[in-house]
Tab-separated table of C-alpha atoms and ligand atoms in Angstrom:
chain	number	residue	atom	x	y	z
X	1	UNK	CA	11.056	-88.404	-145.145
X	2	UNK	CA	14.020	-90.579	-144.300
X	3	UNK	CA	13.792	-91.824	-140.726
X	4	UNK	CA	16.496	-89.616	-139.220
X	5	UNK	CA	15.834	-86.259	-140.920
X	6	UNK	CA	14.320	-84.517	-137.910
X	7	UNK	CA	16.884	-85.081	-135.195
X	8	UNK	CA	17.163	-81.298	-134.841
X	9	UNK	CA	14.777	-78.407	-135.406
X	10	UNK	CA	15.335	-74.754	-136.165
X	11	UNK	CA	14.043	-71.976	-133.920
X	12	UNK	CA	12.821	-68.629	-135.247
X	13	UNK	CA	16.212	-67.041	-134.510
X	14	UNK	CA	18.079	-69.813	-136.402
X	15	UNK	CA	19.300	-71.524	-133.240
X	16	UNK	CA	19.074	-75.322	-133.589
X	17	UNK	CA	17.347	-77.411	-130.931
X	18	UNK	CA	17.405	-81.224	-130.735
X	19	UNK	CA	14.035	-82.834	-131.462
X	20	UNK	CA	14.238	-85.180	-128.481
X	21	UNK	CA	15.560	-84.219	-125.056
X	22	UNK	CA	15.490	-85.470	-121.489
X	23	UNK	CA	13.001	-83.910	-119.071
X	24	UNK	CA	13.726	-83.955	-115.352
X	25	UNK	CA	10.464	-82.806	-113.717
X	26	UNK	CA	9.964	-84.946	-110.577
X	27	UNK	CA	13.352	-86.595	-111.060
X	28	UNK	CA	14.668	-86.747	-107.502
X	29	UNK	CA	17.918	-84.788	-107.151
X	30	UNK	CA	19.979	-87.921	-106.453
X	31	UNK	CA	18.643	-89.646	-109.595
X	32	UNK	CA	18.824	-86.563	-111.812
X	33	UNK	CA	22.614	-86.634	-112.080
X	34	UNK	CA	22.698	-90.256	-113.245
X	35	UNK	CA	19.759	-89.728	-115.622
X	36	UNK	CA	21.437	-86.721	-117.274
X	37	UNK	CA	24.770	-88.531	-117.487
X	38	UNK	CA	23.118	-91.617	-119.040
X	39	UNK	CA	21.150	-89.514	-121.518
X	40	UNK	CA	24.194	-87.605	-122.731
X	41	UNK	CA	26.153	-90.852	-123.123
X	42	UNK	CA	23.246	-92.246	-125.195
X	43	UNK	CA	23.410	-89.271	-127.554
X	44	UNK	CA	20.840	-86.868	-126.112
X	45	UNK	CA	21.945	-83.249	-126.422
X	46	UNK	CA	18.934	-81.460	-124.863
X	47	UNK	CA	18.137	-81.343	-121.155
X	48	UNK	CA	14.961	-79.617	-119.945
X	49	UNK	CA	14.901	-78.504	-116.323
X	50	UNK	CA	13.378	-75.600	-114.363
X	51	UNK	CA	14.143	-73.556	-111.275
X	52	UNK	CA	10.965	-75.006	-109.746
X	53	UNK	CA	12.167	-78.609	-110.217
X	54	UNK	CA	14.858	-78.145	-107.572
X	55	UNK	CA	17.448	-80.129	-109.531
X	56	UNK	CA	19.420	-77.639	-111.631
X	57	UNK	CA	22.573	-78.345	-109.624
X	58	UNK	CA	22.220	-82.066	-110.272
X	59	UNK	CA	21.710	-81.399	-113.983
X	60	UNK	CA	25.017	-79.524	-113.951
X	61	UNK	CA	26.713	-82.428	-112.202
X	62	UNK	CA	25.302	-84.906	-114.748
X	63	UNK	CA	26.646	-82.798	-117.626
X	64	UNK	CA	30.062	-82.616	-115.946
X	65	UNK	CA	30.180	-86.381	-115.356
X	66	UNK	CA	29.147	-87.174	-118.929
X	67	UNK	CA	32.307	-85.563	-120.277
X	68	UNK	CA	30.278	-83.918	-123.054
X	69	UNK	CA	31.429	-80.356	-123.655
X	70	UNK	CA	29.123	-77.585	-122.425
X	71	UNK	CA	28.728	-76.111	-125.897
X	72	UNK	CA	27.472	-79.438	-127.247
X	73	UNK	CA	24.597	-79.597	-124.756
X	74	UNK	CA	21.393	-77.609	-125.240
X	75	UNK	CA	20.510	-76.563	-121.695
X	76	UNK	CA	16.938	-75.350	-121.168
X	77	UNK	CA	15.505	-74.037	-117.920
X	78	UNK	CA	12.514	-71.998	-116.789
X	79	UNK	CA	11.753	-68.994	-114.618
X	80	UNK	CA	9.241	-69.765	-111.890
X	81	UNK	CA	6.283	-67.467	-111.169
X	82	UNK	CA	7.620	-66.449	-107.738
X	83	UNK	CA	10.303	-64.577	-109.728
X	84	UNK	CA	8.016	-62.779	-112.191
X	85	UNK	CA	8.403	-59.047	-112.742
X	86	UNK	CA	11.334	-57.319	-114.489
X	87	UNK	CA	13.690	-57.023	-111.515
X	88	UNK	CA	12.764	-60.306	-109.834
X	89	UNK	CA	13.401	-62.160	-113.100
X	90	UNK	CA	16.993	-60.921	-113.127
X	91	UNK	CA	17.520	-62.435	-109.679
X	92	UNK	CA	15.841	-65.700	-110.659
X	93	UNK	CA	17.880	-65.993	-113.853
X	94	UNK	CA	21.184	-65.298	-112.103
X	95	UNK	CA	20.350	-68.010	-109.563
X	96	UNK	CA	19.580	-70.537	-112.320
X	97	UNK	CA	22.870	-69.762	-114.082
X	98	UNK	CA	24.676	-70.232	-110.776
X	99	UNK	CA	22.952	-73.537	-109.973
X	100	UNK	CA	23.512	-74.802	-113.515
X	101	UNK	CA	27.138	-73.631	-113.357
X	102	UNK	CA	26.902	-71.993	-116.790
X	103	UNK	CA	27.299	-68.472	-118.084
X	104	UNK	CA	24.489	-68.861	-120.621
X	105	UNK	CA	21.510	-71.135	-121.226
X	106	UNK	CA	20.398	-72.294	-124.642
X	107	UNK	CA	16.710	-71.740	-123.958
X	108	UNK	CA	15.018	-69.804	-121.175
X	109	UNK	CA	11.265	-70.124	-120.720
X	110	UNK	CA	8.593	-68.455	-118.641
X	111	UNK	CA	7.311	-71.552	-116.826
X	112	UNK	CA	3.690	-70.530	-117.101
X	113	UNK	CA	1.533	-67.465	-117.594
X	114	UNK	CA	-0.090	-65.781	-114.618
X	115	UNK	CA	-3.204	-64.449	-116.371
X	116	UNK	CA	-4.432	-62.599	-113.274
X	117	UNK	CA	-1.086	-60.738	-113.082
X	118	UNK	CA	-0.082	-60.535	-116.709
X	119	UNK	CA	1.851	-57.285	-116.144
X	120	UNK	CA	4.465	-59.161	-114.131
X	121	UNK	CA	4.426	-62.002	-116.668
X	122	UNK	CA	5.282	-59.426	-119.347
X	123	UNK	CA	7.851	-57.753	-117.085
X	124	UNK	CA	9.618	-61.087	-116.631
X	125	UNK	CA	9.626	-61.682	-120.380
X	126	UNK	CA	11.085	-58.225	-120.985
X	127	UNK	CA	13.918	-59.133	-118.631
X	128	UNK	CA	14.417	-62.298	-120.679
X	129	UNK	CA	14.692	-60.151	-123.817
X	130	UNK	CA	17.640	-58.418	-122.142
X	131	UNK	CA	19.256	-61.809	-121.322
X	132	UNK	CA	18.902	-62.701	-125.004
X	133	UNK	CA	20.451	-59.398	-126.103
X	134	UNK	CA	23.344	-59.947	-123.697
X	135	UNK	CA	24.013	-63.452	-125.042
X	136	UNK	CA	23.161	-65.049	-121.699
X	137	UNK	CA	20.248	-66.915	-123.301
X	138	UNK	CA	20.557	-68.160	-126.896
X	139	UNK	CA	16.760	-68.306	-127.244
X	140	UNK	CA	13.781	-67.318	-125.105
X	141	UNK	CA	10.244	-68.593	-124.996
X	142	UNK	CA	7.265	-69.534	-122.890
X	143	UNK	CA	5.407	-72.529	-121.545
X	144	UNK	CA	1.728	-73.262	-120.995
X	145	UNK	CA	0.644	-70.175	-122.948
X	146	UNK	CA	-2.702	-70.180	-124.753
X	147	UNK	CA	-3.075	-68.559	-128.176
X	148	UNK	CA	-4.515	-65.474	-126.478
X	149	UNK	CA	-1.626	-65.262	-123.992
X	150	UNK	CA	0.818	-65.505	-126.908
X	151	UNK	CA	-0.893	-62.748	-128.873
X	152	UNK	CA	-1.030	-60.418	-125.872
X	153	UNK	CA	2.636	-61.033	-125.091
X	154	UNK	CA	3.692	-60.510	-128.712
X	155	UNK	CA	1.736	-57.224	-128.887
X	156	UNK	CA	3.519	-55.894	-125.811
X	157	UNK	CA	7.106	-57.119	-126.386
X	158	UNK	CA	9.785	-57.162	-129.095
X	159	UNK	CA	10.911	-60.799	-129.409
X	160	UNK	CA	8.469	-63.452	-130.620
X	161	UNK	CA	8.915	-66.469	-128.325
X	162	UNK	CA	11.020	-69.178	-129.963
X	163	UNK	CA	9.147	-71.974	-128.161
X	164	UNK	CA	5.870	-72.644	-126.389
X	165	UNK	CA	6.262	-75.776	-124.253
X	166	UNK	CA	2.804	-77.259	-123.652
X	167	UNK	CA	1.068	-80.507	-122.787
X	168	UNK	CA	0.914	-82.621	-125.941
X	169	UNK	CA	0.449	-86.366	-126.299
X	170	UNK	CA	-1.873	-88.492	-128.433
X	171	UNK	CA	-4.825	-87.989	-126.059
X	172	UNK	CA	-4.373	-84.183	-126.003
X	173	UNK	CA	-2.660	-83.133	-129.189
X	174	UNK	CA	-3.744	-79.468	-129.364
X	175	UNK	CA	-4.050	-79.101	-133.169
X	176	UNK	CA	-5.505	-75.574	-132.931
X	177	UNK	CA	-2.692	-74.261	-130.726
X	178	UNK	CA	-0.093	-75.932	-132.936
X	179	UNK	CA	-1.569	-74.152	-135.966
X	180	UNK	CA	-1.245	-70.825	-134.122
X	181	UNK	CA	2.387	-71.651	-133.320
X	182	UNK	CA	3.030	-72.389	-137.001
X	183	UNK	CA	1.476	-69.036	-137.991
X	184	UNK	CA	3.543	-67.129	-135.451
X	185	UNK	CA	6.823	-68.982	-136.097
X	186	UNK	CA	6.902	-70.570	-132.632
X	187	UNK	CA	8.230	-74.102	-132.164
X	188	UNK	CA	5.878	-76.455	-130.338
X	189	UNK	CA	7.602	-78.402	-127.579
X	190	UNK	CA	5.656	-81.218	-125.948
X	191	UNK	CA	5.666	-81.779	-122.218
X	192	UNK	CA	4.298	-85.109	-120.993
X	193	UNK	CA	4.998	-86.284	-124.553
X	194	UNK	CA	4.198	-89.930	-123.744
X	195	UNK	CA	1.256	-88.957	-121.556
X	196	UNK	CA	2.958	-89.074	-118.156
X	197	UNK	CA	0.542	-86.513	-116.706
X	198	UNK	CA	-2.343	-88.957	-117.248
X	199	UNK	CA	-0.519	-91.711	-115.375
X	200	UNK	CA	1.358	-90.181	-112.444
X	201	UNK	CA	-1.381	-87.878	-111.115
X	202	UNK	CA	-2.963	-89.240	-107.925
X	203	UNK	CA	-5.712	-91.734	-108.563
X	204	UNK	CA	-4.536	-92.583	-112.080
X	205	UNK	CA	-3.524	-95.888	-113.527
X	206	UNK	CA	-1.445	-96.809	-116.558
X	207	UNK	CA	-4.569	-97.571	-118.566
X	208	UNK	CA	-5.371	-93.854	-118.773
X	209	UNK	CA	-2.281	-93.097	-120.845
X	210	UNK	CA	-1.705	-93.538	-124.585
X	211	UNK	CA	1.003	-96.202	-124.192
X	212	UNK	CA	-1.627	-98.919	-123.764
X	213	UNK	CA	-3.879	-97.643	-126.543
X	214	UNK	CA	-4.503	-100.412	-129.127
X	215	UNK	CA	-3.624	-98.069	-132.028
X	216	UNK	CA	-0.239	-97.363	-130.460
X	217	UNK	CA	0.486	-100.937	-129.393
X	218	UNK	CA	-0.419	-102.261	-132.872
X	219	UNK	CA	2.075	-99.852	-134.472
X	220	UNK	CA	4.671	-100.870	-131.894
X	221	UNK	CA	4.207	-104.496	-132.917
X	222	UNK	CA	4.325	-103.616	-136.618
X	223	UNK	CA	7.643	-101.759	-136.307
X	224	UNK	CA	9.131	-103.910	-133.522
X	225	UNK	CA	9.312	-100.784	-131.363
X	226	UNK	CA	7.880	-99.939	-127.949
X	227	UNK	CA	4.695	-97.882	-127.494
X	228	UNK	CA	6.781	-94.978	-126.138
X	229	UNK	CA	8.967	-95.057	-129.254
X	230	UNK	CA	5.892	-94.973	-131.508
X	231	UNK	CA	4.487	-91.972	-129.648
X	232	UNK	CA	7.821	-90.141	-129.654
X	233	UNK	CA	8.219	-90.854	-133.375
X	234	UNK	CA	4.746	-89.350	-133.882
X	235	UNK	CA	6.089	-86.127	-132.301
X	236	UNK	CA	9.124	-86.258	-134.596
X	237	UNK	CA	6.881	-86.685	-137.665
X	238	UNK	CA	4.985	-83.563	-136.577
X	239	UNK	CA	8.204	-81.566	-136.204
X	240	UNK	CA	7.469	-81.175	-132.492
X	241	UNK	CA	10.285	-81.185	-129.953
X	242	UNK	CA	9.613	-83.685	-127.147
X	243	UNK	CA	11.256	-84.047	-123.744
X	244	UNK	CA	10.312	-87.418	-122.214
X	245	UNK	CA	11.296	-87.875	-118.577
X	246	UNK	CA	12.750	-91.035	-117.119
X	247	UNK	CA	15.178	-91.852	-114.347
X	248	UNK	CA	15.621	-95.421	-115.618
X	249	UNK	CA	18.647	-95.961	-117.867
X	250	UNK	CA	16.898	-98.529	-120.079
X	251	UNK	CA	13.963	-96.194	-120.719
X	252	UNK	CA	16.224	-93.190	-121.304
X	253	UNK	CA	17.939	-95.223	-124.056
X	254	UNK	CA	14.588	-96.511	-125.351
X	255	UNK	CA	13.117	-93.019	-125.639
X	256	UNK	CA	15.996	-91.886	-127.857
X	257	UNK	CA	15.636	-94.846	-130.216
X	258	UNK	CA	13.220	-93.147	-132.580
X	259	UNK	CA	15.420	-92.109	-135.475
X	260	UNK	CA	15.703	-95.475	-137.255
X	261	UNK	CA	12.075	-95.890	-138.324
X	262	UNK	CA	9.239	-93.695	-139.504
X	263	UNK	CA	5.448	-93.641	-139.495
X	264	UNK	CA	3.418	-93.148	-142.661
X	265	UNK	CA	1.175	-90.106	-143.039
X	266	UNK	CA	-1.846	-92.372	-142.519
X	267	UNK	CA	-0.368	-93.765	-139.313
X	268	UNK	CA	0.326	-90.268	-138.024
X	269	UNK	CA	-3.300	-89.370	-138.816
X	270	UNK	CA	-4.530	-92.468	-136.956
X	271	UNK	CA	-2.650	-91.339	-133.842
X	272	UNK	CA	-3.917	-87.767	-134.362
X	273	UNK	CA	-7.455	-89.183	-134.267
X	274	UNK	CA	-6.908	-90.420	-130.687
X	275	UNK	CA	-7.150	-86.820	-129.420
X	276	UNK	CA	-9.804	-86.554	-126.714
X	277	UNK	CA	-9.368	-82.796	-126.367
X	278	UNK	CA	-9.096	-83.068	-122.570
X	279	UNK	CA	-5.937	-81.888	-120.851
X	280	UNK	CA	-4.371	-83.799	-117.962
X	281	UNK	CA	-2.664	-80.730	-116.509
X	282	UNK	CA	-4.111	-77.471	-115.216
X	283	UNK	CA	-5.971	-74.988	-117.408
X	284	UNK	CA	-3.453	-72.199	-118.229
X	285	UNK	CA	-6.179	-69.592	-117.753
X	286	UNK	CA	-6.430	-70.550	-114.075
X	287	UNK	CA	-2.752	-70.584	-113.103
X	288	UNK	CA	-1.809	-68.213	-110.294
X	289	UNK	CA	0.142	-67.988	-107.058
X	290	UNK	CA	-2.717	-69.575	-105.093
X	291	UNK	CA	-2.916	-72.652	-107.333
X	292	UNK	CA	0.932	-72.796	-107.445
X	293	UNK	CA	2.215	-71.364	-104.146
X	294	UNK	CA	5.768	-72.715	-104.502
X	295	UNK	CA	8.503	-70.106	-104.018
X	296	UNK	CA	11.959	-70.772	-105.462
X	297	UNK	CA	14.813	-70.176	-103.017
X	298	UNK	CA	17.421	-68.138	-104.883
X	299	UNK	CA	19.849	-67.791	-101.980
L	1	NDP	P1	6.303	-88.003	-119.723
L	1	NDP	O1	5.258	-88.127	-120.771
L	1	NDP	O2	7.692	-87.749	-120.133
L	1	NDP	O3	6.224	-89.328	-118.844
L	1	NDP	C1	7.097	-89.562	-117.794
L	1	NDP	C2	6.599	-90.787	-117.036
L	1	NDP	O4	6.625	-91.940	-117.874
L	1	NDP	C3	7.452	-91.096	-115.847
L	1	NDP	O5	6.593	-91.616	-114.844
L	1	NDP	C4	8.418	-92.179	-116.357
L	1	NDP	O6	8.780	-93.021	-115.287
L	1	NDP	C5	7.567	-92.906	-117.381
L	1	NDP	N1	8.322	-93.362	-118.566
L	1	NDP	C6	9.392	-92.774	-119.146
L	1	NDP	N2	9.779	-93.456	-120.241
L	1	NDP	C7	8.939	-94.496	-120.364
L	1	NDP	C8	8.838	-95.565	-121.292
L	1	NDP	N3	9.683	-95.656	-122.321
L	1	NDP	N4	7.841	-96.471	-121.109
L	1	NDP	C9	6.972	-96.368	-120.091
L	1	NDP	N5	7.025	-95.378	-119.167
L	1	NDP	C10	7.994	-94.453	-119.306
L	1	NDP	O7	5.767	-86.904	-118.706
L	1	NDP	P2	6.372	-85.666	-117.870
L	1	NDP	O8	5.213	-84.974	-117.305
L	1	NDP	O9	7.441	-86.105	-116.977
L	1	NDP	O10	6.955	-84.692	-118.979
L	1	NDP	C11	8.274	-84.763	-119.471
L	1	NDP	C12	9.018	-83.480	-119.203
L	1	NDP	O11	8.268	-82.354	-119.645
L	1	NDP	C13	9.259	-83.189	-117.727
L	1	NDP	O12	10.296	-83.956	-117.167
L	1	NDP	C14	9.570	-81.726	-117.771
L	1	NDP	O13	10.910	-81.533	-118.233
L	1	NDP	C15	8.565	-81.238	-118.807
L	1	NDP	N6	7.306	-80.767	-118.171
L	1	NDP	C16	7.039	-79.436	-118.238
L	1	NDP	C17	5.886	-78.925	-117.691
L	1	NDP	C18	5.641	-77.471	-117.808
L	1	NDP	O14	4.721	-76.965	-117.138
L	1	NDP	N7	6.388	-76.745	-118.599
L	1	NDP	C19	4.906	-79.769	-117.006
L	1	NDP	C20	5.254	-81.174	-116.993
L	1	NDP	C21	6.410	-81.628	-117.582
L	1	NDP	P3	10.326	-93.405	-114.927
L	1	NDP	O15	11.063	-92.148	-114.632
L	1	NDP	O16	10.152	-94.292	-113.739
L	1	NDP	O17	10.848	-94.123	-116.145
């Protein structure tokens, strides 16, 4: 594969999504605008936000300031669980469109399953199917779904999710779930793609993440790249979409510099072998309104 072949990926409805995008979870509102503006100037064309992140307005402002046309930016956001259910989802979606100052989004995701209230999870997805039919979302999908959640959803609804956005980095690479995605025609999108969840959770230190792993740092030295670039290139080699977050301009640029080198199949396999099979984030089976009591204000 030539180094740059996978700058964009195709979804199951033929919509194209950039392989690398900017994530803005935990980006403070005042830094989100400058991060989005910097990313778009560097060539990013995918921004991943969520109603629950509280910075959709600042994403909109960053897009405006960048001068990049709306239809050149792939805008992805997510419905939070306080807006699950068919009717509530319509309210939540309208509020996201308003905050993002757009009349459509490129990708709309259920932020997470609520296994103990899967009826309302399905109801919300059915509302998303209507947004897709109306052209107000170009693609719809889910996040943090297990294989079982995906199968149940697909049995009960009409549109196979285009994307499942899940925790994936070298220490938790989820090969079994990725195989299910491939079978079902669902694109894998990696959150915490450079292992942020292992580093920023309370009590952690940088040594827990994959960026200091000797396998990764040796490849960084070999290719004269940074550890983050090696890990992001590993995602590209797998055909995974990745959405690294940074509010620092130099890192935003760094994280996009992954299309001028490639890893060999053996090197990809060496990084695959780092998988510890232990997630940093919460178990999707246990997500509910008690573990995640946040309520999005749609006023
Ligand atoms: P990441 O793996 O993207 O890591 C982000 C952390 O790494 C930040 O602390 C950032 O700090 C730091 N960082 C960024 N670039 C570099 C670099 N080149 N070298 C060293 N450190 C770096 O983790 P996230 O959890 O933030 O995930 C990314 C995105 O995924 C989120 O922003 C969000 O869009 C999405 N997400 C979705 C979830 C879901 O449930 N659907 C859950 C979690 C994330 P700094 O900003 O200071 O540079």
